[in-house]
Amino acid sequence: MATVIMKQQPLKDPYKYGFHEEEKYIFKSKKGLDAEVVASISGHKNEPEWMRERRLKSYATFVEKPMPQFGADLSTINFDDIFYYIKPTQNVVSSWDDVPAEIKNTYDKIGIPEAEKKFLAGVSAQYESEVVYKSIQSALTKKGVIFLDMDSGLREYPEIIKQYFGTIIPAGDNKFSALNTSVWSGGSFVYVPKGVRVDLPLQAYFRINAANMGQFERTLIIAEEGSFVHYVEGCFLKGARVKTAGGEKSIEQITEGDMVFTHKGRYKKVYRTMKRPYKAKIYTIQYYGDSKARLQVTAEHPLLICKRTKKEYRNTQYTSQWLHADQVEKDDYLVYPILQTSKEKKFIPTKIVTIPFGIGRHKSEKVLHLSLDPDFYRLLGYFFAEGHIDNEHYLTFTFHIKEKEYLEDVKTLLHKYFKKDSIEGKVRNHGKTITLCSTIAARYFAMEFGSTNKTKHMPLWVLESPQEHLRELMKAMWRGDGSFDKKNNMFRYSSVTKSLIDGFRDIALLLGVTSSINSQNRKYPKQIMHTVVISRTSNNLFGQIVGFSAKNGRKEGSPFFMDEQYIYLPIKSIGIREAKTMVYNFSVEDDESYVAEGVISHNCTAPIYTTDSLHSAVVEIIVKKGARVRYTTIQNWSTNVYNLVTKRARVEEEGTMEWVDGNLGSKITMKYPSVYLMGRKARGEVLSIAYAGAGQHQDAGGKAIHVAPETTSQIISKSVSKDGGRTSYRGLVEIHKGAKGAKSKVVCDALLLDPESRSDTYPTMKIHEKDVTVEHEATVSKIGDEQLFYLKSRGIAKDEAQSMIVNGFIEPIVKELPLEYAVEMNRLIQLQMEGSVG
């Protein structure tokens, strides 16, 4: 799959069409277009004479060609008020460090952080007219894959460019293909040799900064016989433990709406899940810090890594970056986040809880008022360590007979908060119990914290409490289930309840204490005992918290280090194996990351967007015998952009071409990805989504030209119109004489969200052969009052209900997108529904 993304920053900036940077450039052409401007573009690029002549000839064609007489109204385009070429830098650079500061600032704002680039196989960033940053992994180069900007491709591979340039879309095809051929700049050149598979992302990002700027990138993709260009998403294997607000869950059990722990140390909502079959290498990574943790991930899955820069364990730089699993090395540091509480969120020192009683006609409620002072947290710590609920009515604690001090402390605390004396039980097996007979107390603890070791858990609000409260909680937990190994000078906290172990370590980190988790299988009873082992370098601090004197160990005795955001855990082994299995991933609001197997993982690449003016691109793709190419575009230009693009692919025998096209932004879009099926059993597919809001006209669709026999095509189009927006499906299916056995199916569905919006369908069928199968179906529907009433009656707001209906409408196409594009499409639709994007 060759993938190209063209996107735009959500418009929350006071600048009308999104933010912009102060213009700095090496060269900027004069406004308007003439032969002098065309020649100067070629001269600045130092192009061969044949390209200069082709540009000038194409300019003459552009002048002669009329504007399209179909589709949207283009009469307001002023070609004389456009800058056709801006060169922002002197040269293309291969290191992000060499990109000028103002350009880096722009891409940082729109979501291309440096770390993201480091795990992309190939990245090309176009700013104004030129590609300014270009990188490609050496693995692709070794396979003979070429991924360059078009200008570099012309310099380094002039014969290949000359052979294919303009053969699929000649300059005389239409006025805008002539315009692009005369002033093209930037874009991508991709060449995949015979039989080579590309299993890593090839992505390009485009942005216009200057006002009245035209962008005219040119893309040429050549997939030789039997080659395969495809993007594979990073994923985890079944069983990977994911940290959620309710405790750990296996990744295959994660559902939309779950709150998961992210790399920013906060819990955010899952909004899409995914699983897929996978056959390739699996990387198994183990690290110091959790003895049971085994990361089993696909090679391209990104992890947050701190590269080791010194021979000894201590790494004082703490510079984290996202890297693919196959780029990680032994002794690098994996990263675990420290919980970050919101500065605006204030701790409330009292808690009012409603406890249900009775059933049926006898159902009632009682209100419990609790003072959440440090003493209550100490009581809670005792409960986590030594407490349980009996029969919904009794709150019971069990201590060793030598722990009389702790037993008396619990009795005092129970009376303080529940105004009742507790009952002491008889001594059994060196243990003594105290029980509070209070249904309201027992039910509160069961509801809020769990009733037995199997159900105990630490709510998020507890972890977000002040440090003095957490100190008391930790002190009591350690008094109940903790120990100190004098021989090894080591503090431990043990429990069979994994959620309490995780909570204890989180508290320790919040208090500045580093630790690791060790898990061992018990035979009698058969269960796993988990232990938090405090790092010796934290002995002094931890001892002060729990009231036990211990000396710090040697500094080099602990491999774990922390700063305000993370604890760093060194990798001890990496294993690689071939596997055929199902793998899982999901997307998370805002942060797009989660903690799995005890460390931070990213789900996909970051979103990138573009903005402003006239965009007229040309994309030519040659799919040779038995090759397959998928080209995905998620496009969200600002609402002053004319988006006029010509995209066409030639497909030879048994080749496959797939266009996946999402159009949400722009003032006007006219774009009809085409497949010319030239060889027997060639296959083409166009999946298209268009969304038109106020002042927008999305005129999109697809074309399938069947020249050879036994060819197949499918065009599926979905469109949504809102606030007076207009969508149009414009398609062509043409079956030439001799294309026997050809099959084509066209489905175009439109959804109107209000009476002011509009949708049109303009299908064209030209059939010149009898032995063929052609299907066409089209529907137009509205969101009904009954649908909205049904959702609103279930507590769903009107805007959210509309979004749910729209997401369900486009889901058949979205599910065909790779995960990161499906996520982005849903997110952009949501922004449009909220009116956040112009």
CSV table of C-alpha atoms in Angstrom, one decimal, residues 407-669:
chain,number,residue,atom,x,y,z
A,407,LEU,CA,-5.1,-3.7,65.7
A,408,GLU,CA,-5.7,-1.0,68.3
A,409,ASP,CA,-5.1,1.6,65.6
A,410,VAL,CA,-7.8,0.1,63.4
A,411,LYS,CA,-10.3,-0.1,66.3
A,412,THR,CA,-9.8,3.6,67.0
A,413,LEU,CA,-10.2,4.5,63.3
A,414,LEU,CA,-13.4,2.5,62.9
A,415,HIS,CA,-15.0,4.2,65.9
A,416,LYS,CA,-13.9,7.6,64.6
A,417,TYR,CA,-15.6,7.2,61.2
A,418,PHE,CA,-18.6,4.9,61.9
A,419,LYS,CA,-19.3,5.7,65.6
A,420,LYS,CA,-19.4,2.1,66.7
A,421,ASP,CA,-17.2,-0.2,68.7
A,422,SER,CA,-15.7,-3.2,67.0
A,423,ILE,CA,-15.8,-6.8,68.3
A,424,GLU,CA,-12.5,-8.8,68.9
A,425,GLY,CA,-12.5,-12.4,67.9
A,426,LYS,CA,-10.6,-15.3,69.4
A,427,VAL,CA,-6.9,-16.0,68.6
A,428,ARG,CA,-6.6,-18.6,65.8
A,429,ASN,CA,-3.4,-19.7,64.2
A,430,HIS,CA,-1.5,-16.8,65.7
A,431,GLY,CA,-4.1,-14.4,64.2
A,432,LYS,CA,-6.7,-12.1,65.7
A,433,THR,CA,-9.7,-10.5,64.1
A,434,ILE,CA,-11.7,-7.4,64.8
A,435,THR,CA,-15.1,-6.9,63.2
A,436,LEU,CA,-17.3,-3.9,62.8
A,437,CYS,CA,-21.0,-4.9,62.6
A,438,SER,CA,-22.1,-2.1,60.3
A,439,THR,CA,-24.0,-2.7,57.1
A,440,ILE,CA,-23.5,0.8,55.8
A,441,ALA,CA,-19.7,0.6,56.4
A,442,ALA,CA,-19.4,-2.9,54.9
A,443,ARG,CA,-21.5,-2.0,51.8
A,444,TYR,CA,-19.5,1.2,51.3
A,445,PHE,CA,-16.1,-0.5,51.4
A,446,ALA,CA,-17.5,-3.3,49.1
A,447,MET,CA,-18.8,-0.8,46.6
A,448,GLU,CA,-15.8,1.5,46.5
A,449,PHE,CA,-12.8,-0.8,47.1
A,450,GLY,CA,-14.0,-4.4,46.7
A,451,SER,CA,-14.8,-7.1,49.3
A,452,THR,CA,-12.2,-9.8,48.9
A,453,ASN,CA,-8.7,-10.2,47.5
A,454,LYS,CA,-10.2,-11.1,44.2
A,455,THR,CA,-12.2,-7.9,43.9
A,456,LYS,CA,-10.1,-5.3,45.8
A,457,HIS,CA,-9.0,-2.3,43.7
A,458,MET,CA,-7.7,1.2,44.2
A,459,PRO,CA,-10.0,3.9,42.7
A,460,LEU,CA,-8.4,6.7,40.7
A,461,TRP,CA,-9.6,9.4,43.1
A,462,VAL,CA,-7.5,7.7,45.8
A,463,LEU,CA,-4.4,7.9,43.7
A,464,GLU,CA,-5.1,11.6,42.9
A,465,SER,CA,-5.1,12.5,46.6
A,466,PRO,CA,-2.6,14.8,48.4
A,467,GLN,CA,0.8,13.2,49.3
A,468,GLU,CA,0.2,13.4,53.0
A,469,HIS,CA,-2.8,11.2,52.5
A,470,LEU,CA,-0.9,8.8,50.2
A,471,ARG,CA,1.8,8.4,52.8
A,472,GLU,CA,-0.6,7.2,55.4
A,473,LEU,CA,-2.2,4.8,52.9
A,474,MET,CA,1.2,3.3,52.0
A,475,LYS,CA,2.2,3.1,55.6
A,476,ALA,CA,-0.8,1.0,56.5
A,477,MET,CA,-0.6,-1.2,53.4
A,478,TRP,CA,3.1,-2.0,54.2
A,479,ARG,CA,2.3,-2.6,57.9
A,480,GLY,CA,-0.2,-5.3,56.9
A,481,ASP,CA,1.5,-7.0,53.9
A,482,GLY,CA,5.0,-5.5,53.9
A,483,SER,CA,8.4,-6.8,55.2
A,484,PHE,CA,12.0,-5.8,55.4
A,485,ASP,CA,14.8,-8.2,54.4
A,486,LYS,CA,17.7,-7.2,56.7
A,487,LYS,CA,20.1,-9.5,55.0
A,488,ASN,CA,19.6,-7.9,51.6
A,489,ASN,CA,18.6,-4.5,53.0
A,490,MET,CA,15.4,-4.5,51.0
A,491,PHE,CA,11.8,-3.4,51.5
A,492,ARG,CA,9.0,-5.5,50.1
A,493,TYR,CA,5.2,-5.3,49.7
A,494,SER,CA,3.4,-8.5,48.7
A,495,SER,CA,-0.2,-9.3,47.7
A,496,VAL,CA,-2.1,-11.8,45.5
A,497,THR,CA,-4.2,-8.9,44.3
A,498,LYS,CA,-2.4,-7.4,41.2
A,499,SER,CA,-4.5,-4.2,41.1
A,500,LEU,CA,-3.3,-3.4,44.7
A,501,ILE,CA,0.3,-4.1,43.6
A,502,ASP,CA,0.0,-1.7,40.7
A,503,GLY,CA,-1.7,0.9,42.9
A,504,PHE,CA,1.1,0.6,45.5
A,505,ARG,CA,3.8,1.1,42.9
A,506,ASP,CA,1.9,4.1,41.5
A,507,ILE,CA,1.8,5.7,45.0
A,508,ALA,CA,5.4,5.0,45.5
A,509,LEU,CA,6.3,6.8,42.2
A,510,LEU,CA,4.1,9.7,43.2
A,511,LEU,CA,6.1,9.9,46.4
A,512,GLY,CA,9.5,9.6,44.6
A,513,VAL,CA,10.2,6.0,45.4
A,514,THR,CA,11.4,3.7,42.6
A,515,SER,CA,10.6,0.0,42.6
A,516,SER,CA,10.0,-3.2,40.6
A,517,ILE,CA,7.4,-5.9,40.5
A,518,ASN,CA,8.3,-9.6,41.0
A,519,SER,CA,5.7,-12.3,40.5
A,520,GLN,CA,5.9,-16.0,41.5
A,521,ASN,CA,3.6,-18.9,41.2
A,522,ARG,CA,2.5,-20.5,44.4
A,523,LYS,CA,1.6,-24.2,44.6
A,524,TYR,CA,-0.4,-24.1,47.9
A,525,PRO,CA,-2.7,-22.4,47.5
A,526,LYS,CA,-2.4,-22.2,43.7
A,527,GLN,CA,-2.1,-18.6,42.9
A,528,ILE,CA,0.4,-15.9,41.9
A,529,MET,CA,2.1,-13.8,44.6
A,530,HIS,CA,3.1,-10.4,43.4
A,531,THR,CA,5.7,-8.3,45.3
A,532,VAL,CA,6.8,-4.7,44.9
A,533,VAL,CA,10.5,-4.5,45.6
A,534,ILE,CA,11.7,-1.1,46.7
A,535,SER,CA,14.9,0.0,45.0
A,536,ARG,CA,17.7,0.2,47.5
A,537,THR,CA,18.4,3.8,46.5
A,538,SER,CA,14.9,4.7,47.8
A,539,ASN,CA,15.4,2.9,51.1
A,540,ASN,CA,15.8,6.0,53.2
A,541,LEU,CA,12.8,7.8,51.7
A,542,PHE,CA,10.6,4.8,51.9
A,543,GLY,CA,11.7,4.1,55.5
A,544,GLN,CA,10.7,7.6,56.5
A,545,ILE,CA,7.2,7.1,55.0
A,546,VAL,CA,6.5,3.8,56.7
A,547,GLY,CA,8.4,4.6,59.9
A,548,PHE,CA,11.1,2.0,59.6
A,549,SER,CA,14.8,2.9,59.7
A,550,ALA,CA,16.9,1.5,56.8
A,551,LYS,CA,20.0,2.6,55.0
A,552,ASN,CA,20.2,3.4,51.3
A,553,GLY,CA,21.9,0.9,49.1
A,554,ARG,CA,24.7,1.6,46.7
A,555,LYS,CA,23.6,3.9,43.9
A,556,GLU,CA,24.6,1.5,41.2
A,557,GLY,CA,22.6,-1.2,42.9
A,558,SER,CA,19.4,-0.1,41.2
A,559,PRO,CA,18.9,0.0,37.4
A,560,PHE,CA,15.7,2.1,37.7
A,561,PHE,CA,15.6,5.9,37.5
A,562,MET,CA,12.9,8.4,37.3
A,563,ASP,CA,12.1,12.0,36.6
A,564,GLU,CA,8.8,14.0,37.1
A,565,GLN,CA,7.1,12.1,34.2
A,566,TYR,CA,8.5,8.6,33.9
A,567,ILE,CA,10.4,5.7,35.5
A,568,TYR,CA,12.9,4.2,33.1
A,569,LEU,CA,13.3,0.4,33.0
A,570,PRO,CA,16.2,-1.3,31.2
A,571,ILE,CA,15.6,-4.1,28.6
A,572,LYS,CA,17.2,-7.4,29.5
A,573,SER,CA,16.3,-9.5,26.5
A,574,ILE,CA,14.8,-9.4,23.0
A,575,GLY,CA,13.6,-12.5,21.2
A,576,ILE,CA,12.4,-12.7,17.6
A,577,ARG,CA,10.1,-15.4,16.1
A,578,GLU,CA,7.9,-16.0,13.1
A,579,ALA,CA,4.2,-16.2,13.9
A,580,LYS,CA,0.8,-16.5,12.3
A,581,THR,CA,-1.8,-15.2,14.7
A,582,MET,CA,-4.4,-12.5,15.4
A,583,VAL,CA,-3.1,-9.2,16.7
A,584,TYR,CA,-4.9,-6.3,18.5
A,585,ASN,CA,-4.7,-2.6,18.8
A,586,PHE,CA,-7.0,0.3,19.7
A,587,SER,CA,-7.1,4.1,19.6
A,588,VAL,CA,-7.2,6.5,22.5
A,589,GLU,CA,-8.6,10.0,22.7
A,590,ASP,CA,-6.0,12.8,22.4
A,591,ASP,CA,-2.9,10.8,23.5
A,592,GLU,CA,-3.1,7.8,21.1
A,593,SER,CA,-1.0,5.7,23.5
A,594,TYR,CA,-1.5,3.2,26.3
A,595,VAL,CA,0.3,1.2,29.0
A,596,ALA,CA,0.5,-2.5,28.0
A,597,GLU,CA,2.6,-5.1,29.8
A,598,GLY,CA,3.7,-2.4,32.1
A,599,VAL,CA,5.2,0.1,29.6
A,600,ILE,CA,4.1,2.8,27.2
A,601,SER,CA,3.0,1.9,23.7
A,602,HIS,CA,1.8,4.1,20.8
A,603,ASN,CA,-1.1,3.0,18.6
A,604,CYS,CA,-0.2,4.7,15.3
A,605,THR,CA,1.2,7.7,13.6
A,606,ALA,CA,0.2,11.2,14.5
A,607,PRO,CA,-2.3,13.2,12.4
A,608,ILE,CA,-1.0,15.8,10.0
A,609,TYR,CA,-2.9,18.5,8.3
A,610,THR,CA,-2.6,21.2,5.6
A,611,THR,CA,-4.1,24.6,4.8
A,612,ASP,CA,-4.8,27.4,2.3
A,613,SER,CA,-5.4,28.5,-1.3
A,614,LEU,CA,-5.3,26.5,-4.6
A,615,HIS,CA,-4.3,22.8,-4.6
A,616,SER,CA,-4.1,21.1,-8.0
A,617,ALA,CA,-2.2,17.8,-7.8
A,618,VAL,CA,-1.6,15.0,-10.3
A,619,VAL,CA,-1.1,11.4,-9.2
A,620,GLU,CA,0.0,8.8,-11.8
A,621,ILE,CA,0.3,5.1,-10.8
A,622,ILE,CA,1.5,2.2,-12.9
A,623,VAL,CA,0.5,-1.3,-11.6
A,624,LYS,CA,2.4,-4.0,-13.5
A,625,LYS,CA,1.5,-7.7,-13.8
A,626,GLY,CA,0.4,-9.2,-10.6
A,627,ALA,CA,1.3,-6.1,-8.5
A,628,ARG,CA,-0.9,-4.4,-6.0
A,629,VAL,CA,-1.0,-0.8,-4.9
A,630,ARG,CA,-3.3,0.9,-2.4
A,631,TYR,CA,-3.3,4.7,-2.2
A,632,THR,CA,-5.0,6.3,0.8
A,633,THR,CA,-5.8,10.0,1.2
A,634,ILE,CA,-7.5,11.6,4.2
A,635,GLN,CA,-7.9,15.2,3.2
A,636,ASN,CA,-9.1,18.2,5.2
A,637,TRP,CA,-8.2,21.5,3.6
A,638,SER,CA,-9.4,24.8,5.0
A,639,THR,CA,-12.6,26.2,3.5
A,640,ASN,CA,-10.9,28.7,1.2
A,641,VAL,CA,-9.0,26.0,-0.8
A,642,TYR,CA,-10.0,24.9,-4.3
A,643,ASN,CA,-9.0,21.2,-4.3
A,644,LEU,CA,-8.8,20.1,-8.0
A,645,VAL,CA,-6.9,16.8,-8.3
A,646,THR,CA,-6.4,14.3,-11.2
A,647,LYS,CA,-5.6,10.8,-10.0
A,648,ARG,CA,-5.3,7.8,-12.4
A,649,ALA,CA,-3.8,4.3,-12.4
A,650,ARG,CA,-3.0,1.9,-15.2
A,651,VAL,CA,-3.4,-1.7,-14.1
A,652,GLU,CA,-1.9,-4.6,-16.1
A,653,GLU,CA,-2.7,-8.3,-16.1
A,654,GLU,CA,-3.9,-9.6,-12.6
A,655,GLY,CA,-2.8,-6.4,-11.0
A,656,THR,CA,-4.8,-4.7,-8.3
A,657,MET,CA,-5.3,-0.9,-7.7
A,658,GLU,CA,-7.2,0.4,-4.7
A,659,TRP,CA,-8.0,4.0,-4.1
A,660,VAL,CA,-9.3,5.0,-0.6
A,661,ASP,CA,-10.3,8.6,-0.6
A,662,GLY,CA,-11.6,10.8,2.2
A,663,ASN,CA,-12.6,14.4,1.5
A,664,LEU,CA,-13.8,16.6,4.4
A,665,GLY,CA,-12.4,20.1,3.9
A,666,SER,CA,-12.0,22.7,1.1
A,667,LYS,CA,-14.3,25.2,-0.5
A,668,ILE,CA,-14.6,23.0,-3.6
A,669,THR,CA,-13.3,19.6,-4.3
